[in-house]
XYZ file of C-alpha atoms in Angstrom:
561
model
C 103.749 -54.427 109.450
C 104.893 -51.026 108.721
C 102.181 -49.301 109.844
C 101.925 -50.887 113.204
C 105.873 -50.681 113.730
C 104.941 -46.499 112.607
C 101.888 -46.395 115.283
C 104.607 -48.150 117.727
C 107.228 -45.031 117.204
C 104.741 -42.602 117.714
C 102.635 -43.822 120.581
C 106.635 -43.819 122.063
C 107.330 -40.286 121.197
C 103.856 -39.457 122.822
C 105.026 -41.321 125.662
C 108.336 -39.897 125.812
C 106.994 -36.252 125.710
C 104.519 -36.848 128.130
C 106.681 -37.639 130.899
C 109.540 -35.075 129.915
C 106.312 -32.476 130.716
C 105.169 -34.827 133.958
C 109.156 -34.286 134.966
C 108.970 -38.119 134.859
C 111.977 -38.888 132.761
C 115.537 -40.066 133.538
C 118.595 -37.539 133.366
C 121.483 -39.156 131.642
C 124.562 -38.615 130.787
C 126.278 -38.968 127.529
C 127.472 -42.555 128.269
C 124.017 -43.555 129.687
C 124.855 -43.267 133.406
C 121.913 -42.182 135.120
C 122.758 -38.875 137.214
C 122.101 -39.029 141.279
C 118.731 -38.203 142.362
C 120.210 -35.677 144.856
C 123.657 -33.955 144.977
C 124.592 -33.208 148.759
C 126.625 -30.772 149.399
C 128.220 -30.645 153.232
C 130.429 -27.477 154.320
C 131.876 -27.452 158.103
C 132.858 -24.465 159.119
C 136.522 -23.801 160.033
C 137.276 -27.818 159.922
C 141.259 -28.558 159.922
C 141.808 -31.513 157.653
C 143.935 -33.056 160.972
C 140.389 -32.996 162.784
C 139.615 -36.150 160.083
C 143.053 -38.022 160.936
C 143.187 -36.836 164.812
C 139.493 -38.069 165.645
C 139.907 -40.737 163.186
C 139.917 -43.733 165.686
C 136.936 -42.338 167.592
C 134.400 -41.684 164.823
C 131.941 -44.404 164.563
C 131.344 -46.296 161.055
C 128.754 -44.136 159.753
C 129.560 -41.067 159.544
C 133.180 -39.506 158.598
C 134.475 -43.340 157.838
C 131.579 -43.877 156.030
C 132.908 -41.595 153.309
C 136.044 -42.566 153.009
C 135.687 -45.906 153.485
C 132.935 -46.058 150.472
C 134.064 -42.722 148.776
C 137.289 -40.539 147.410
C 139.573 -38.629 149.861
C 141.602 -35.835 148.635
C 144.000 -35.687 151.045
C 146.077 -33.007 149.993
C 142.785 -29.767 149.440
C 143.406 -26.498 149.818
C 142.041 -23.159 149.506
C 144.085 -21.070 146.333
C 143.160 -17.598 147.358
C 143.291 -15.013 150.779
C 141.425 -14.087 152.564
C 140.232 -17.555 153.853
C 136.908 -16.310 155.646
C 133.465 -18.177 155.913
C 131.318 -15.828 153.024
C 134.341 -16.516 150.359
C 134.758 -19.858 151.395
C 131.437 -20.954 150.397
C 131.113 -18.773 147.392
C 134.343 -20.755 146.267
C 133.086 -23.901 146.851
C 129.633 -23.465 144.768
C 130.817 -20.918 142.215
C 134.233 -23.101 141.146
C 136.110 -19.728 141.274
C 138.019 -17.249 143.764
C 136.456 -13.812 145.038
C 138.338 -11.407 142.447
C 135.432 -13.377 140.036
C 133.043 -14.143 142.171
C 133.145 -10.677 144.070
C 132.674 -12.022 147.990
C 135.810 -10.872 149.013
C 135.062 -11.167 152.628
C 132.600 -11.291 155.350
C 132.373 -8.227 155.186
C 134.035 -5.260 153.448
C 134.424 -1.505 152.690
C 131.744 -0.031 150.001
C 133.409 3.182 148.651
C 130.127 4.447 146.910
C 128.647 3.749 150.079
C 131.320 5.171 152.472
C 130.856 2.401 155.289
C 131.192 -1.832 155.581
C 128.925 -3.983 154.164
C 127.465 -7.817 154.564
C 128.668 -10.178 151.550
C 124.530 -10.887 151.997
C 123.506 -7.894 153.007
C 120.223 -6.886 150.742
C 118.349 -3.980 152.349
C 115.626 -3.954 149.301
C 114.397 -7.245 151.114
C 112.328 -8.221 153.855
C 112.488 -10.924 156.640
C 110.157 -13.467 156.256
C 109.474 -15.645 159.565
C 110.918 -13.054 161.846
C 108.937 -11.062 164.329
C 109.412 -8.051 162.070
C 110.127 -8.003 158.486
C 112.518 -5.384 158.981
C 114.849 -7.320 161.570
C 118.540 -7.293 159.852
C 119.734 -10.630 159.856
C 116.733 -11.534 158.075
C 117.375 -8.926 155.036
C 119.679 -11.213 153.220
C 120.008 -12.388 149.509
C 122.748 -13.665 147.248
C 122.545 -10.406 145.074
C 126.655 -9.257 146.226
C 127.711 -12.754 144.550
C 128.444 -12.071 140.705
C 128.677 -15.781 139.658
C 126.825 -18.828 139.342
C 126.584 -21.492 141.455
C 126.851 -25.066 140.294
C 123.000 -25.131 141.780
C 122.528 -22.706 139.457
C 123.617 -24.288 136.260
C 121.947 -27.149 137.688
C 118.561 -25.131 138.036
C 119.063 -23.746 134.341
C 119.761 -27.149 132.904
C 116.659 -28.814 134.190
C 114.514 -25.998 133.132
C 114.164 -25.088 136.814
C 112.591 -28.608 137.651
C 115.238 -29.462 139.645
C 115.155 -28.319 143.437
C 117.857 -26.272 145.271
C 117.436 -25.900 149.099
C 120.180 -24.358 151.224
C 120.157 -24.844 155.352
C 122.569 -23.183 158.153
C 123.185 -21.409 161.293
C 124.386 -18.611 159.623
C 122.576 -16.471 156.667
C 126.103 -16.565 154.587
C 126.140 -20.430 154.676
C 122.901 -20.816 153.720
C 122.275 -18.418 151.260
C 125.797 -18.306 149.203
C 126.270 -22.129 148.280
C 122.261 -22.022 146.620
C 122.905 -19.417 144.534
C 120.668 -17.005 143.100
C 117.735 -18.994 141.632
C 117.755 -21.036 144.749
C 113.935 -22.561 145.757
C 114.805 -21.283 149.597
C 117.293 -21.031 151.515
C 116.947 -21.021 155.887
C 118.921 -20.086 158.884
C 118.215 -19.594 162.613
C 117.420 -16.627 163.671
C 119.576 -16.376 166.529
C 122.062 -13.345 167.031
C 120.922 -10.118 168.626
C 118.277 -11.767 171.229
C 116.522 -13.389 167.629
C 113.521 -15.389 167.911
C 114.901 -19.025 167.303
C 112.907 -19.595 164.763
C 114.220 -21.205 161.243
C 113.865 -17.723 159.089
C 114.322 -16.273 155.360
C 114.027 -13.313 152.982
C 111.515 -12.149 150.560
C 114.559 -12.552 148.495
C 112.906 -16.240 147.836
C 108.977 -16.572 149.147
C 106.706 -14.268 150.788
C 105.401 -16.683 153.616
C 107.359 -19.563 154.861
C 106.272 -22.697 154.104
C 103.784 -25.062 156.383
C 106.480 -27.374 157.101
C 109.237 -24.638 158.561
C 106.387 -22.786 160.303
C 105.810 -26.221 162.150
C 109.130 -27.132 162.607
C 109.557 -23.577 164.834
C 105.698 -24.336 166.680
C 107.696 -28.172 167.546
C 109.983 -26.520 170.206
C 112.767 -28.869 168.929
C 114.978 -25.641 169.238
C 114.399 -24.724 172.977
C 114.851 -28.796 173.366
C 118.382 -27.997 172.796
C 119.169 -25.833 176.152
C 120.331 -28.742 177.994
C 123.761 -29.839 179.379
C 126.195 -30.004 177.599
C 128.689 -32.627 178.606
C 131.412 -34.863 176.957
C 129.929 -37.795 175.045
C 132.257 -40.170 176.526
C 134.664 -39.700 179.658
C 136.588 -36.865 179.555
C 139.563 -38.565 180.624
C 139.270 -40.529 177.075
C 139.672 -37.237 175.673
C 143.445 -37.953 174.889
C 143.782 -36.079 171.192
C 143.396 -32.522 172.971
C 144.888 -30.404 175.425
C 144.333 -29.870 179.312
C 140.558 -28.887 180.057
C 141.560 -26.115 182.366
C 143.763 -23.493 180.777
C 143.821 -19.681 180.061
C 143.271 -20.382 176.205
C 139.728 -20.610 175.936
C 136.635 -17.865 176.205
C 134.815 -18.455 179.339
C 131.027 -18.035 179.083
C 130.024 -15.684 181.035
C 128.288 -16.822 184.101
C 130.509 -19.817 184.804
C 134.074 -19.586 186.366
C 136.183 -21.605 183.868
C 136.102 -23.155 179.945
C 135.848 -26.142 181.299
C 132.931 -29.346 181.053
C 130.177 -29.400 181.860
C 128.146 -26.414 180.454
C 124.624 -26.270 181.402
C 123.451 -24.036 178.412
C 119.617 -23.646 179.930
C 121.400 -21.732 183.089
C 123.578 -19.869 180.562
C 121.376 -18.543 178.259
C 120.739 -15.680 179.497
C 123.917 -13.816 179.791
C 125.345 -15.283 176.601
C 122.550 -14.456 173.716
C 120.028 -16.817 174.777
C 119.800 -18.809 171.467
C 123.226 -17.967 170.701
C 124.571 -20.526 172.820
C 122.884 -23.003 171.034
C 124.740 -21.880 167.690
C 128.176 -21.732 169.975
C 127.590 -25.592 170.998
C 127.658 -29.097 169.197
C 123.700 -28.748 169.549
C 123.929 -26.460 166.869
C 125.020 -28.874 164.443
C 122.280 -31.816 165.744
C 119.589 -28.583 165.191
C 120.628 -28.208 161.609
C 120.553 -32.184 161.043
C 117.229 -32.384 162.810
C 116.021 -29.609 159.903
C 117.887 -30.416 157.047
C 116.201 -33.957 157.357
C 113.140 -32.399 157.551
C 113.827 -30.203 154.333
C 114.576 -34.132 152.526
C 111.210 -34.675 153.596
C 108.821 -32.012 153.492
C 110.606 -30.534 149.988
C 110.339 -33.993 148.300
C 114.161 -33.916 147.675
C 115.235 -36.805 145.678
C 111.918 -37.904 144.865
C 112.557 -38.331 140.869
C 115.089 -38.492 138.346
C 115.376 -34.864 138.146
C 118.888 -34.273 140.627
C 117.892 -32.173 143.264
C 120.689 -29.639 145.720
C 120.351 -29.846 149.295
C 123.603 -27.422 150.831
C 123.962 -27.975 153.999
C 126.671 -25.989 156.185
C 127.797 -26.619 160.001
C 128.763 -23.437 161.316
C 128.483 -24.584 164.682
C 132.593 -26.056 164.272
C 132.852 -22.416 163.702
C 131.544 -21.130 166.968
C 133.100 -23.480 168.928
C 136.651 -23.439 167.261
C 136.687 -19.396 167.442
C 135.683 -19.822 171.495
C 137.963 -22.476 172.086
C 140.401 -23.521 169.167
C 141.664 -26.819 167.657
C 143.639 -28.229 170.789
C 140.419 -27.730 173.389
C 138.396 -31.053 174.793
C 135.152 -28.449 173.686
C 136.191 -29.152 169.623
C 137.234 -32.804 170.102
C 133.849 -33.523 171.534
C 131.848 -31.086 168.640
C 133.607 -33.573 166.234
C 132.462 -36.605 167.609
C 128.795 -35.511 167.957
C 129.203 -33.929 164.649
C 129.980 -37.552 163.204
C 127.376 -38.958 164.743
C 124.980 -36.215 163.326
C 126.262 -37.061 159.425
C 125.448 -40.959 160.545
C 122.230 -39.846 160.708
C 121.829 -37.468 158.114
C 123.126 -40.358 156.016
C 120.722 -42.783 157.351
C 117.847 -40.563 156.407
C 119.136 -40.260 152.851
C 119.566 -44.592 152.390
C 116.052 -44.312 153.909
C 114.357 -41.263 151.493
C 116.570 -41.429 148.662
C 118.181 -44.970 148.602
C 121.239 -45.845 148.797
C 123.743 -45.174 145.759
C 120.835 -43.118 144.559
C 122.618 -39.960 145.757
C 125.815 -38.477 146.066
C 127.811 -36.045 148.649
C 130.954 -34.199 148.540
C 132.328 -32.785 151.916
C 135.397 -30.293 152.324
C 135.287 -27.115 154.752
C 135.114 -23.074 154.127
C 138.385 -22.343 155.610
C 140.654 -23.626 158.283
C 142.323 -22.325 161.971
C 145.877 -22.026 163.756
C 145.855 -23.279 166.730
C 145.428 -20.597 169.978
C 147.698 -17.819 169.830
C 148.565 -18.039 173.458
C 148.837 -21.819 172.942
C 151.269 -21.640 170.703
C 153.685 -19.148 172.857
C 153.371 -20.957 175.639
C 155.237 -24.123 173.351
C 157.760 -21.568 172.363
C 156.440 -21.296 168.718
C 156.550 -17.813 167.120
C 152.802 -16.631 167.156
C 151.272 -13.055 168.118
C 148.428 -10.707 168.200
C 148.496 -7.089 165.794
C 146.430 -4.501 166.879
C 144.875 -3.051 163.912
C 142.771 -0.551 165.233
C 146.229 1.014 167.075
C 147.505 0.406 163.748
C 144.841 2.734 161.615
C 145.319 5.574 164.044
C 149.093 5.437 163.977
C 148.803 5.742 159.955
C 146.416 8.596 159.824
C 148.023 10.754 162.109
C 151.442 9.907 160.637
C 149.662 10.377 157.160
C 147.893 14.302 158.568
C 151.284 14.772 159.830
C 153.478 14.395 156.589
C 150.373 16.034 154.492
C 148.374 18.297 156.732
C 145.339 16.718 156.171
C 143.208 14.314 158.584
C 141.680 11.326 157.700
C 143.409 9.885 154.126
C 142.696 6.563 155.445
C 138.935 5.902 155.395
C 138.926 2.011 156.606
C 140.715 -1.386 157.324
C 139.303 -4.487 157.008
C 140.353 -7.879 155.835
C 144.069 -7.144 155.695
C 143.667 -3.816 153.582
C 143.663 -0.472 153.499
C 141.499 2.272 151.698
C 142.445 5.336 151.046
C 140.341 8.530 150.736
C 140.221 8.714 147.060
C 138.627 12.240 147.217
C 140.559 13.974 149.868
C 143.283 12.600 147.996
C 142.515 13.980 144.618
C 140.798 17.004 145.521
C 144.551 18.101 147.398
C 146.246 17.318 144.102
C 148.167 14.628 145.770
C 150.163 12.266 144.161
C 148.074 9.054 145.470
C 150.808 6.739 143.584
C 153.415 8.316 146.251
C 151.153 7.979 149.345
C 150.681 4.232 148.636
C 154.295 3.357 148.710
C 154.998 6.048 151.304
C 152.062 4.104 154.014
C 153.587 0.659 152.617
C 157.080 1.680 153.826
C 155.542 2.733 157.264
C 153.478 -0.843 157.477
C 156.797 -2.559 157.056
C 158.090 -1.041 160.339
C 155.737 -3.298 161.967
C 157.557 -6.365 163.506
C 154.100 -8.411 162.742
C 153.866 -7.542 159.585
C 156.029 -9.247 156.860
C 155.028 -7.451 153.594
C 152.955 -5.055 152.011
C 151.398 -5.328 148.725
C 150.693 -2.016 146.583
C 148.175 -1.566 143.605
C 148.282 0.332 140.784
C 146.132 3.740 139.473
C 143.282 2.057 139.082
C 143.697 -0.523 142.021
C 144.695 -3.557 140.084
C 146.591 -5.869 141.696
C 150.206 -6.102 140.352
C 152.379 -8.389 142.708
C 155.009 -10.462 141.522
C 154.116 -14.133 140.741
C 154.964 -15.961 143.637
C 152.844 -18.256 146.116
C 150.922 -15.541 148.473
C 151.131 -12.776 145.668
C 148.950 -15.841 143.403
C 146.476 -16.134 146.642
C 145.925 -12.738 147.237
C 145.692 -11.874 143.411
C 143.141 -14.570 143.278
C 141.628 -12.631 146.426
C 141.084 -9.024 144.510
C 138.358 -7.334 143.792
C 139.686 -4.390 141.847
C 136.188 -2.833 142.478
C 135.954 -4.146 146.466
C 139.306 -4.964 147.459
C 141.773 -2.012 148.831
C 144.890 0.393 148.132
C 147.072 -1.559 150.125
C 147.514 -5.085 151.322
C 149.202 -6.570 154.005
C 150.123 -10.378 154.801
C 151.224 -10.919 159.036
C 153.829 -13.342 159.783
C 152.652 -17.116 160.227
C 150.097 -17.758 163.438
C 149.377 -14.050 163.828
C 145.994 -12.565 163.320
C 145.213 -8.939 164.320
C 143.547 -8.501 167.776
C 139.777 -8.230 169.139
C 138.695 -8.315 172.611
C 136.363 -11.113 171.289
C 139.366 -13.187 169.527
C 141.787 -12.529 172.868
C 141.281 -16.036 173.578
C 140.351 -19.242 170.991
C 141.277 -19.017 167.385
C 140.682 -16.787 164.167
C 141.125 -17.002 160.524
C 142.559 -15.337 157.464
C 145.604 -15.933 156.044
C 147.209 -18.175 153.112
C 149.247 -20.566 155.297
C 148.793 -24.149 155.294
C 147.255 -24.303 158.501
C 143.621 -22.051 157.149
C 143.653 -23.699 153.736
C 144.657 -27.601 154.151
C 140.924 -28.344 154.577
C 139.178 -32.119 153.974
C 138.028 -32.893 150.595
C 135.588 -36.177 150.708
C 133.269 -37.555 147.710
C 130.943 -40.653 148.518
C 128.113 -42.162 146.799
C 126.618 -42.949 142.991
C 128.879 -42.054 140.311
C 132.065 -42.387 143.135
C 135.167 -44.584 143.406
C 136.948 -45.922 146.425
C 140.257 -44.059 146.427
C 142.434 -41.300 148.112
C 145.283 -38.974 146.483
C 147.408 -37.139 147.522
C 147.757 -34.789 144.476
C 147.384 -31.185 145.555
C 143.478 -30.052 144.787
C 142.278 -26.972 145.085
C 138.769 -25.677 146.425
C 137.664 -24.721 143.048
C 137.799 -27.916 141.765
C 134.252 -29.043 143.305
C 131.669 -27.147 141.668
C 133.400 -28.303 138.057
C 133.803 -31.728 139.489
C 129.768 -31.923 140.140
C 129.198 -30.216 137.468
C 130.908 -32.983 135.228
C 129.515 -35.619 137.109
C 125.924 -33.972 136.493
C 126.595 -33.473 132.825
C 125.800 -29.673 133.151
C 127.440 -26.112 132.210
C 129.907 -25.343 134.662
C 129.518 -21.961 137.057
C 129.590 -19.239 134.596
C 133.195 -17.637 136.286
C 134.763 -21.450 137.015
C 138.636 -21.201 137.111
C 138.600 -25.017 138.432
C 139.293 -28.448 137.043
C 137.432 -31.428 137.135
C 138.581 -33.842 139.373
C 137.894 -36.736 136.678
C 139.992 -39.355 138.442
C 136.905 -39.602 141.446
C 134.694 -40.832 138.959
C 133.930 -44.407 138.540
C-alpha cells in the first residue's frame, strides 16, 4: 500500500513538471483563485469622464454599459501629476508611477546633451520594420526613454516570459509605452507624413513582421475605410452637443465648413491621405478590426498563462483636438467607439470566454472645452503665445546681460536655460532664474512661476499644483523654470487655433473614466478620489505579481471580488 500510494506521488510530480515545461499549468493565486487568461488593457485618448455620463443614454448594452453594468466604476479618477499629455499618460497608466520616476515627461522634450527636442519613443539605433524603408522615422521607435517597468513587464518576468504582451495603436507612443520593454510586439499605422498605411514596427522587437500583420496590410481593410463619414443616427438626435455649424472647429481642407457629412475618399488628398483615417471614428473601427486579429493570430488567451493585449484609441484624440468636446464630430466618435468595444468584447466571450478575462478602461489625459467656445459663453478662457513669449525673454535677457540666446528652448510649460553661456560668463544662474520668473509673472495668462534649485530639483511649496508638477519633474529632463496658465488657457499654434488642447492640472484634463469588468471583478462604483497610478498595482494584485519596479500607487483592493 505504501509503495503504490509512493509510485502515485511521483507519477504526480512527473505530471506536474511536465506541464509546468508544456506551459500547461494553472496560475493561481495565494487563495486558489485562478488568474484571467488575458488582462485587457483599453486607453482612449483624451476621453472626458462626462463623455461616459453625457452619451450615457445613447450607448448600446454592449459596450460602455457593459462595463459598468457587470464591472467597477471609479467615478471620481484622476491624473496626480502635469503635464497631462498622451506619452506620460500611458507610461502612468502601465508603470503605476508619475514621469519624475518613470522619465516620459512629455511628448516630447528638450535633450540638453543633445541640444535639440526629442520623441518620448524616439530610438534612432533602430530600424522600421514593415515600412517602405527601414529608415522612415516614425518607424524608429522603442520604449528605451521609459526608465520603469510596466505591469506587462512584471507580468512577462513572473511567467518566465511565457506569458504574451502585445500592444496595438494609431500612434507609436500608445502602442509602444503601455507594453513595456520586454513586450512580444507592439504595432501602429503607419500613417503621418504621406506613410504607407500599413500596420508597422521596429527592430526594437522582430526583424520581419509576422505572416498575419503582413496579410492584414495585403487585405485592403485600411483603404476600406475612405468612405463617408456621416452621423450614425440623425443629426438632429444629436442633442448632447453644440450647433454643427460654428467657427470652433478645424475645417478640412477641401470642404467649406466642419460640418457632416465628410466624404474622407474625396479628402484624402489634401489632408495626409491616411491621416484622415486616424482623424475620424474609422480610426478606432481600424484598430478593433486589428486588435481582434492580434486575439487571434497571437493565440492570446489560449492557456492559463495571463496574456497583455494594450490596446489604445487615439482616434478620440484626433478628433477632440480638430473639433473639441461640445462638437456633433466627438458625440458621434463616441457612439461608434461604443459600438467598436461591443465588438471587441464579443470577440473576447467568443476566443477567450466569458469571465475568463478581464479589462480595465480609463483614458491618458483629458480636454477643456474650445477656447473660443468658452468666450463666446462669457467664461474666462484664452490663448498664450509662447513662441512671442521666448523671444520677448531672450532679448529682455541679452538686454539686461549683453549676451544673446540664455534661453535655449520651451516646451511643455518650461524653460531651459543655457547652462554654458551661463557659466562660462560667470553669471549668477540662481539670480537669472528668479529675475526671468519675475518677468513671466507680468504675463496676464500666466498665474505663477515655479523656480528650481542649483541642480534643478524641484522645490515648490506643498500645495495641490506644486504636488502635480513635482510629481511631473524630471530633474535630469524637466527645465529651469516652470510655468502653470490660468484655467482654460493653453499656449497658441496655428494648428490648435481652433478645437481643443491639453496640459494642465485642472479638473477638466485629469477627471478621466476609470472602469474594471470581468473575472476577478465586482459590481460597484465609488466615488472615492483614485488616482491614475493606482491601475498597474491594482492588476498587478489581482495577477499576484511584483508590482512596476518605480510604483507610487495603491491597490484598489475594494474592486476585487
Amino acid at each position: 500500500m505504501l509503495k503504490r500510494f509512493s509510485f502515485s506521488i511521483i507519477l504526480l510530480f512527473v505530471s506536474a513538471i511536465t506541464n509546468a515545461q508544456s506551459g500547461n499549468y494553472k496560475v493561481e493565486t495565494a487563495d486558489n483563485q485562478t488568474n484571467p487568461k488575458l488582462v485587457v488593457g483599453i486607453i482612449v485618448d483624451q476621453m472626458r469622464f462626462d463623455y461616459l455620463t453625457r452619451f450615457y443614454n445613447r450607448y448600446g448594452e454592449g459596450g460602455f454599459k457593459r462595463m459598468m453594468r457587470e464591472g467597477f466604476n471609479c467615478r471620481n479618477n484622476h491624473f496626480n501629476y502635469i503635464p497631462t499629455k498622451t506619452g506620460p499618460g500611458h507610461a502612468s497608466v502601465y508603470t503605476g508611477t508619475t514621469p519624475k520616476y518613470h522619465g516620459i515627461i512629455g511628448n516630447d522634450w528638450f535633450d540638453r546633451s543633445l541640444i535639440k527636442n526629442v520623441n518620448c519613443v524616439e530610438d534612432y539605433e533602430v530600424l522600421a520594420i514593415g515600412a517602405l524603408n527601414k529608415e522612415v522615422n516614425d518607424g524608429k521607435r522603442s520604449p528605451k526613454r521609459m526608465l520603469a517597468t510596466t505591469f506587462a513587464d512584471e507580468n512577462r518576468l513572473f511567467t518566465q516570459m511565457r506569458g504574451k504582451t502585445i500592444g496595438v495603436s494609431i500612434k507609436h507612443r500608445s502602442a509602444i509605452l503601455p507594453a513595456g520593454h520586454t513586450a512580444n510586439g507592439a504595432y501602429w499605422l503607419d500613417y503621418e507624413h504621406d506613410g504607407t498605411g500599413n500596420w508597422i514596427t521596429s527592430s526594437f522587437y522582430m526583424d520581419d513582421l509576422p505572416k498575419w500583420v503582413k496579410d492584414f496590410n495585403a487585405s485592403g481593410r485600411t483603404e476600406s475605410y475612405f468612405k463617408e463619414w456621416n452621423t450614425l443616427y440623425d443629426i438632429d438626435t444629436y442633442e448632447e452637443s453644440g450647433s454643427d455649424l460654428n467657427t470652433f472647429e478645424r475645417i478640412f481642407k477641401g470642404k467649406n465648413t466642419a460640418t457632416f457629412p465628410y466624404d474622407l475618399r474625396e479628402l484624402k488628398n489634401k489632408n495626409g491621405n491616411y491621416k484622415i483615417i486616424a482623424e475620424s471614428p474609422f480610426g478606432n473601427s481600424l484598430l478593433t478590426d486589428f486588435a481582434i486579429e492580434a486575439l487571434e493570430a497571437e493565440n492570446l488567451g489560449e492557456d492559463a498563462i495571463t496574456d497583455i493585449l494594450a490596446i489604445s484609441f487615439s482616434s478620440t484624440d484626433k478628433v477632440g483636438h480638430d473639433f473639441g468636446p461640445n462638437s456633433k464630430e466627438i458625440e458621434d466618435t463616441y457612439l461608434r467607439l461604443d459600438l467598436d468595444l461591443e465588438r471587441l468584447f464579443n470577440a473576447l466571450d467568443e476566443k477567450v470566454g466569458k469571465g475568463d478575462y478581464t479589462v480595465f478602461l480609463t483614458s491618458d489625459h483629458g480636454a477643456p472645452n474650445v477656447i473660443n467656445y468658452l468666450k463666446s459663453e462669457k467664461i474666462p478662457a484664452g490663448f498664450f503665445d509662447e513662441s512671442k513669449m521666448f523671444e520677448e525673454m531672450n532679448s529682455f535677457l541679452e538686454k539686461k546681460y549683453q549676451v544673446s540666446d540664455l534661453i535655449l528652448s520651451r516646451i511643455n510649460s518650461q524653460i531651459y536655460l543655457n547652462h554654458d553661456k551661463i557659466e562660462s560668463n560667470n553669471f549668477d544662474l540662481k539670480i537669472i532664474k528668479e529675475t526671468l520668473s519675475k518677468e513671466l509673472l507680468k504675463y496676464q495668462l500666466i498665474d505663477k512661476v515655479y523656480v528650481t534649485s542649483q541642480i534643478n530639483q524641484f522645490e515648490a511649496s506643498n500645495g495641490y499644483l506644486e504636488n502635480m508638477l513635482n510629481k511631473g519633474h524630471s530633474q535630469k529632463r524637466s527645465g529651469d523654470l516652470l510655468f502653470v496658465y490660468n484655467p482654460a488657457v493653453f499656449k497658441y499654434t496655428a494648428w490648435n487655433a481652433t478645437g481643443t488642447d491639453h496640459h494642465s492640472g485642472f479638473n477638466y484634463d485629469t477627471h478621466v473614466p476609470l472602469l474594471f469588468f470581468g473575472k476577478g471583478i465586482k459590481h460597484g462604483e465609488t466615488y472615492k478620489k483614485t488616482e491614475i497610478t493606482d491601475v498597474a498595482p491594482t492588476m498587478s494584485a489581482l495577477l499576484g505579481i511584483s508590482f512596476p519596479n518605480a510604483n507610487i500607487g495603491e491597490p484598489l483592493d475594494f474592486i476585487f471580488e
